[in-house]
Coordinates of C-alpha atoms in Angstrom, one line a residue:
X9 CA 166.0 178.7 127.0
X10 CA 162.8 180.4 128.1
X11 CA 161.3 179.4 131.4
X12 CA 158.3 177.8 129.8
X13 CA 160.4 175.6 127.6
X14 CA 162.6 174.6 130.5
X15 CA 159.4 173.7 132.5
X16 CA 158.0 171.6 129.6
X17 CA 161.3 169.8 129.2
X18 CA 161.5 169.1 132.9
X19 CA 157.9 167.8 132.9
X20 CA 158.7 165.5 130.1
X21 CA 161.8 164.2 131.8
X22 CA 159.9 163.5 135.0
X23 CA 157.1 161.8 133.1
X24 CA 159.6 159.5 131.4
X25 CA 161.1 158.6 134.7
X26 CA 157.8 157.8 136.3
X27 CA 156.4 156.0 133.2
X28 CA 155.7 152.3 133.7
X29 CA 158.0 149.9 131.8
X30 CA 157.3 149.1 128.1
X31 CA 155.4 145.8 127.8
X32 CA 155.1 145.5 124.0
X33 CA 157.1 147.3 121.4
X34 CA 156.3 147.0 117.6
X35 CA 159.3 148.1 115.5
X36 CA 159.2 148.6 111.7
X37 CA 156.5 146.0 111.3
X38 CA 155.5 145.3 107.7
X39 CA 152.6 143.0 106.9
X40 CA 152.1 141.7 103.3
X41 CA 149.9 139.1 101.7
X42 CA 150.8 136.9 98.7
X43 CA 148.8 138.0 95.7
X44 CA 149.5 136.1 92.5
X45 CA 153.3 136.1 91.8
X46 CA 154.0 139.0 94.1
X47 CA 153.3 140.5 97.5
X48 CA 150.6 143.1 98.4
X49 CA 151.9 145.3 101.3
X50 CA 149.0 146.1 103.7
X51 CA 150.8 147.6 106.7
X52 CA 154.2 149.2 105.9
X53 CA 156.8 150.1 108.6
X54 CA 154.5 150.2 111.7
X55 CA 156.0 151.2 115.0
X56 CA 154.4 151.8 118.4
X57 CA 154.7 150.7 122.0
X58 CA 152.4 149.8 124.9
X59 CA 153.4 150.2 128.5
X60 CA 152.4 147.9 131.4
X61 CA 148.8 148.7 132.4
X62 CA 148.3 151.2 129.5
X63 CA 145.1 151.4 127.5
X64 CA 145.9 152.3 123.9
X65 CA 143.3 152.8 121.2
X66 CA 143.8 152.1 117.5
X67 CA 141.2 153.9 115.4
X68 CA 140.5 154.4 111.7
X69 CA 138.1 153.4 108.9
X70 CA 137.6 149.8 107.9
X71 CA 140.6 148.7 105.9
X72 CA 143.1 150.8 107.8
X73 CA 145.0 147.8 109.1
X74 CA 143.8 147.8 112.7
X75 CA 142.6 144.2 112.9
X76 CA 145.4 142.7 110.8
X77 CA 147.9 144.3 113.2
X78 CA 146.2 142.8 116.2
X79 CA 146.1 139.3 114.6
X80 CA 149.8 139.7 113.7
X81 CA 150.7 140.4 117.3
X82 CA 149.2 137.0 118.2
X83 CA 150.6 135.1 115.3
X84 CA 147.1 134.4 113.9
X85 CA 147.7 135.4 110.3
X86 CA 147.9 132.4 107.9
X87 CA 151.6 131.7 107.5
X88 CA 151.1 130.4 103.9
X89 CA 149.7 133.8 102.8
X90 CA 151.0 136.4 105.2
X91 CA 154.6 137.7 105.2
X92 CA 155.8 139.6 108.3
X93 CA 159.0 141.5 108.7
X94 CA 160.2 143.7 111.6
X95 CA 159.8 143.1 115.3
X96 CA 157.0 142.6 117.8
X97 CA 158.8 142.6 121.1
X98 CA 157.0 141.2 124.2
X99 CA 159.2 142.3 127.1
X100 CA 162.2 142.1 124.7
X101 CA 161.2 138.7 123.1
X102 CA 160.5 138.9 119.3
X103 CA 157.3 137.2 118.4
X104 CA 157.8 137.5 114.6
X105 CA 158.9 134.1 113.2
X106 CA 158.3 132.4 116.6
X107 CA 157.3 128.7 116.1
X108 CA 153.7 127.8 116.5
X109 CA 154.5 125.7 119.6
X110 CA 156.0 128.8 121.3
X111 CA 153.1 131.0 120.2
X112 CA 150.6 128.7 121.8
X113 CA 152.3 129.1 125.1
X114 CA 151.9 132.9 124.8
X115 CA 148.3 133.0 123.6
X116 CA 145.9 133.4 126.5
X117 CA 148.7 133.4 129.1
X118 CA 150.6 136.6 128.0
X119 CA 148.3 138.0 125.4
X120 CA 144.5 137.5 125.3
X121 CA 142.1 138.6 122.5
X122 CA 138.5 139.5 122.3
X123 CA 137.3 139.1 118.7
X124 CA 134.9 141.2 116.8
X125 CA 131.8 138.9 116.8
X126 CA 131.4 136.7 119.8
X127 CA 128.8 134.5 118.2
X128 CA 131.3 133.3 115.5
X129 CA 134.4 133.5 117.9
X130 CA 132.8 131.2 120.5
X131 CA 132.6 127.6 119.3
X132 CA 128.9 126.6 119.1
X133 CA 129.4 122.9 119.9
X134 CA 131.2 123.5 123.3
X135 CA 129.7 125.0 126.4
X136 CA 130.9 128.3 127.7
X137 CA 132.6 126.5 130.6
X138 CA 134.5 124.2 128.3
X139 CA 135.9 127.1 126.3
X140 CA 137.1 128.9 129.4
X141 CA 138.6 125.8 131.1
X142 CA 140.5 124.7 128.0
X143 CA 142.8 127.7 128.1
X144 CA 143.1 127.5 131.9
X145 CA 144.2 123.8 131.9
X146 CA 146.5 124.5 128.9
X147 CA 148.5 127.0 130.9
X148 CA 148.1 125.9 134.5
X149 CA 148.7 122.5 136.0
X150 CA 145.4 122.2 137.8
X151 CA 142.5 119.7 138.0
X152 CA 139.4 119.8 135.9
X153 CA 137.3 120.8 138.9
X154 CA 139.7 123.6 139.8
X155 CA 139.5 124.9 136.3
X156 CA 135.7 124.9 136.5
X157 CA 135.9 126.9 139.7
X158 CA 138.2 129.3 137.9
X159 CA 135.7 129.6 135.1
X160 CA 132.8 130.3 137.5
X161 CA 135.0 133.0 139.2
X162 CA 135.7 134.6 135.8
X163 CA 132.0 134.6 134.7
X164 CA 131.1 136.1 138.0
X165 CA 133.8 138.7 137.6
X166 CA 132.6 139.8 134.2
X167 CA 129.1 140.3 135.5
X168 CA 127.2 137.2 134.3
X169 CA 124.4 136.4 136.7
X170 CA 124.0 132.7 137.9
X171 CA 127.5 132.0 136.7
X172 CA 127.6 128.4 137.8
X173 CA 124.5 127.7 135.7
X174 CA 125.8 129.6 132.7
X175 CA 128.9 127.5 132.8
X176 CA 127.1 124.5 131.1
X177 CA 125.2 126.6 128.6
X178 CA 126.1 126.9 124.9
X179 CA 126.8 130.3 123.2
X180 CA 123.4 130.4 121.4
X181 CA 121.7 130.3 124.8
X182 CA 123.2 133.6 125.8
X183 CA 122.2 137.1 124.8
X184 CA 124.6 139.3 122.8
X185 CA 125.8 141.1 125.8
X186 CA 126.4 138.0 127.8
X187 CA 128.3 136.4 124.9
X188 CA 130.6 139.4 124.8
X189 CA 131.1 139.1 128.6
X190 CA 131.8 135.4 128.1
X191 CA 134.5 136.3 125.5
X192 CA 136.1 138.6 128.0
X193 CA 136.1 135.8 130.6
X194 CA 137.8 133.5 128.0
X195 CA 140.4 136.2 127.2
X196 CA 141.1 137.1 130.8
X197 CA 140.9 133.7 132.5
X198 CA 144.7 133.1 132.4
X199 CA 145.5 136.7 133.5
X200 CA 147.3 137.9 130.4
X201 CA 149.6 140.9 130.5
X202 CA 147.9 142.4 127.3
X203 CA 144.3 142.2 126.1
X204 CA 143.7 142.9 122.5
X205 CA 140.0 144.0 122.2
X206 CA 138.9 144.1 118.5
X207 CA 135.7 146.0 118.2
X208 CA 134.4 144.5 121.5
X209 CA 131.1 146.5 121.5
X210 CA 130.1 146.1 117.9
X211 CA 126.4 145.2 117.5
X212 CA 125.6 145.8 121.2
X213 CA 123.0 148.3 122.3
X214 CA 124.2 151.5 124.0
X215 CA 123.3 150.3 127.5
X216 CA 125.2 147.0 127.2
X217 CA 128.1 148.8 125.4
X218 CA 128.5 151.1 128.3
X219 CA 128.5 148.2 130.7
X220 CA 131.2 146.3 128.7
X221 CA 133.4 149.4 128.5
X222 CA 133.1 150.1 132.2
X223 CA 133.9 146.5 132.9
X224 CA 137.0 146.5 130.7
X225 CA 138.3 149.6 132.4
X226 CA 137.7 148.2 135.9
X227 CA 139.3 144.8 135.1
X228 CA 142.4 146.6 133.6
X229 CA 142.8 148.7 136.7
X230 CA 142.4 145.8 139.1
X231 CA 144.8 143.5 137.3
X232 CA 147.2 146.1 135.7
X233 CA 146.4 144.5 132.3
X234 CA 147.3 146.6 129.3
X235 CA 144.7 147.0 126.6
X236 CA 145.0 147.4 122.8
X237 CA 141.5 148.7 122.0
X238 CA 140.8 148.4 118.2
X239 CA 137.7 150.4 117.2
X240 CA 136.2 153.0 114.9
X241 CA 134.0 154.2 117.7
X242 CA 135.8 157.3 119.1
X243 CA 133.2 157.7 121.8
X244 CA 134.0 154.3 123.2
X245 CA 137.7 154.9 122.8
X246 CA 137.5 158.1 124.9
X247 CA 135.8 156.2 127.7
X248 CA 138.4 153.4 128.0
X249 CA 141.8 154.6 126.8
X250 CA 144.4 157.2 127.6
X251 CA 146.3 157.3 124.3
X252 CA 145.1 156.9 120.7
X253 CA 146.8 155.8 117.5
X254 CA 145.0 157.0 114.3
X255 CA 145.7 154.6 111.4
X256 CA 145.0 155.4 107.8
X257 CA 145.7 153.1 104.8
X258 CA 148.1 150.9 106.9
X259 CA 150.0 153.8 108.5
X260 CA 149.9 155.5 111.9
X261 CA 149.2 159.2 111.1
X262 CA 148.8 160.4 114.6
X263 CA 149.9 159.2 118.1
X264 CA 148.5 161.3 120.9
X265 CA 147.1 161.4 124.3
X266 CA 143.2 161.2 124.3
X267 CA 142.7 164.5 126.1
X268 CA 145.1 166.3 123.7
X269 CA 143.6 164.8 120.5
X270 CA 140.0 165.5 121.4
X271 CA 140.7 169.2 121.9
X272 CA 143.3 169.7 119.2
X273 CA 144.0 167.0 116.6
X274 CA 147.1 167.6 114.6
X275 CA 146.3 165.5 111.5
X276 CA 143.4 166.3 109.1
X277 CA 142.3 162.7 109.1
X278 CA 141.9 162.5 112.9
X279 CA 140.1 165.9 112.8
X280 CA 137.7 164.5 110.1
X281 CA 136.9 161.4 112.2
X282 CA 136.2 163.5 115.3
X283 CA 134.1 166.0 113.4
X284 CA 131.9 163.2 112.0
X285 CA 130.7 162.3 115.5
X286 CA 127.1 163.3 116.1
X287 CA 126.7 166.1 118.6
X288 CA 123.8 167.5 120.7
X289 CA 122.5 170.9 119.6
X290 CA 123.0 170.4 115.9
X291 CA 119.6 169.5 114.9
X292 CA 118.9 170.0 111.2
X293 CA 122.6 170.5 110.3
X294 CA 124.3 168.0 108.0
X295 CA 126.8 165.7 109.7
X296 CA 130.3 166.4 108.5
X297 CA 132.0 163.5 106.6
X298 CA 135.3 162.7 104.9
X299 CA 134.9 162.6 101.1
X300 CA 136.4 159.9 98.9
X301 CA 137.7 156.5 99.7
X302 CA 140.7 154.8 101.2
X303 CA 143.0 154.0 98.2
X304 CA 143.4 150.3 97.4
X305 CA 146.6 148.6 98.7
X306 CA 148.1 148.2 95.2
X307 CA 147.6 151.9 94.2
X308 CA 148.9 153.7 97.3
X309 CA 150.3 157.2 96.7
X310 CA 154.0 157.8 97.3
X311 CA 153.4 160.8 99.5
X312 CA 150.8 161.4 102.2
X313 CA 148.2 158.6 101.8
X314 CA 145.4 161.0 102.8
X315 CA 146.4 163.8 100.5
X316 CA 143.7 163.1 97.8
X317 CA 141.0 163.3 100.4
X318 CA 142.5 166.2 102.5
X319 CA 141.1 169.7 102.1
X320 CA 144.4 171.1 103.3
X321 CA 146.7 169.3 100.9
X322 CA 149.3 171.3 99.0
X323 CA 152.1 170.2 96.6
X324 CA 154.6 169.2 99.3
X325 CA 152.0 166.8 100.8
X326 CA 152.7 164.5 97.8
X327 CA 156.2 163.8 99.1
X328 CA 156.8 161.1 101.7
X329 CA 155.7 162.2 105.2
X330 CA 157.6 160.9 108.2
X331 CA 156.2 160.8 111.8
X332 CA 157.2 164.1 113.4
X333 CA 157.6 164.3 117.2
X334 CA 155.8 167.1 119.0
X335 CA 157.0 169.0 122.1
X336 CA 154.2 167.4 124.3
X337 CA 155.3 163.8 123.5
X338 CA 152.7 163.2 120.7
X339 CA 153.6 162.6 117.1
X340 CA 152.0 163.3 113.7
X341 CA 152.5 162.4 110.1
X342 CA 151.8 165.8 108.6
X343 CA 154.3 168.5 107.7
X344 CA 151.6 171.2 108.0
X345 CA 150.6 170.4 111.6
X346 CA 152.0 173.6 113.0
X347 CA 150.1 175.9 110.6
X348 CA 146.7 174.2 110.7
X349 CA 144.2 174.9 113.5
X350 CA 142.1 171.7 113.1
X351 CA 138.8 171.3 115.0
X352 CA 138.4 168.4 117.4
X353 CA 135.3 167.0 119.2
X354 CA 135.6 169.2 122.3
X355 CA 135.2 172.9 121.7

């Protein structure tokens, strides 16, 4: 074996030994919804893991299966309509099929979630303080006053000024940025091991967005909380996360470290997403885009699901594409990954 290959193998072995323990492992997860007499499969055979303290991004167009995956991990999909198979292991415990009573013990305490739109996620008829203290008193045997003090502490930690005053205000009395911070306070009040952040900066101006992203990063570092960051904003993802899953039409098509994928994506879809980011110095040039549309769930192709939109597709692409491990530890669902030199966002 050449010296360089030995070195790479040794580096990977050392990284595996020093890696933090796995917190969540999703194995062969399939998510389907009842549609008429049959089932419509939205997410087929999804597998990934999140280590303790890791910040993992899930990116892709709307309809890729990002949000539905996050909701499935918390058991928030409607049981009468959604059918899940496979495993969602939280430190070895399978959450799929867990009774609602057991799931309620986990929500907030082990896994917290920041939903897409804080104005609709926060209940308008309860004060911010009531919505934070409800979860705290649910999971900890403390008095109402102690729970209020915990709520003040959390509002202060997420950067809301005059936290004690804001405690008794209603969501409509807060600005968009403050509502998003309040949502973070609700999600983090019980010190969960994993925070699922679903488009946490949508509809915020760039200044507030930067503050929220910086806050999430700092809180994760201080508490060793893992983050599953669901977004279509690759700029935000690169600020917060260390690893990125690219999802397309319900499948993970690339699993790579952020630094690696920004420089050299291995899947044409990931490359297309990165190339569509606006860049300085390109005034007057058309912004690259990905032609076509995501196929509907009931007409998915049998081979590569991106093949009909891919400029690099050839006949073998219409055969099933497995995830292929790469020497650096990344993985990609494209049999042409070695022969394509795809542009990223960093030249």
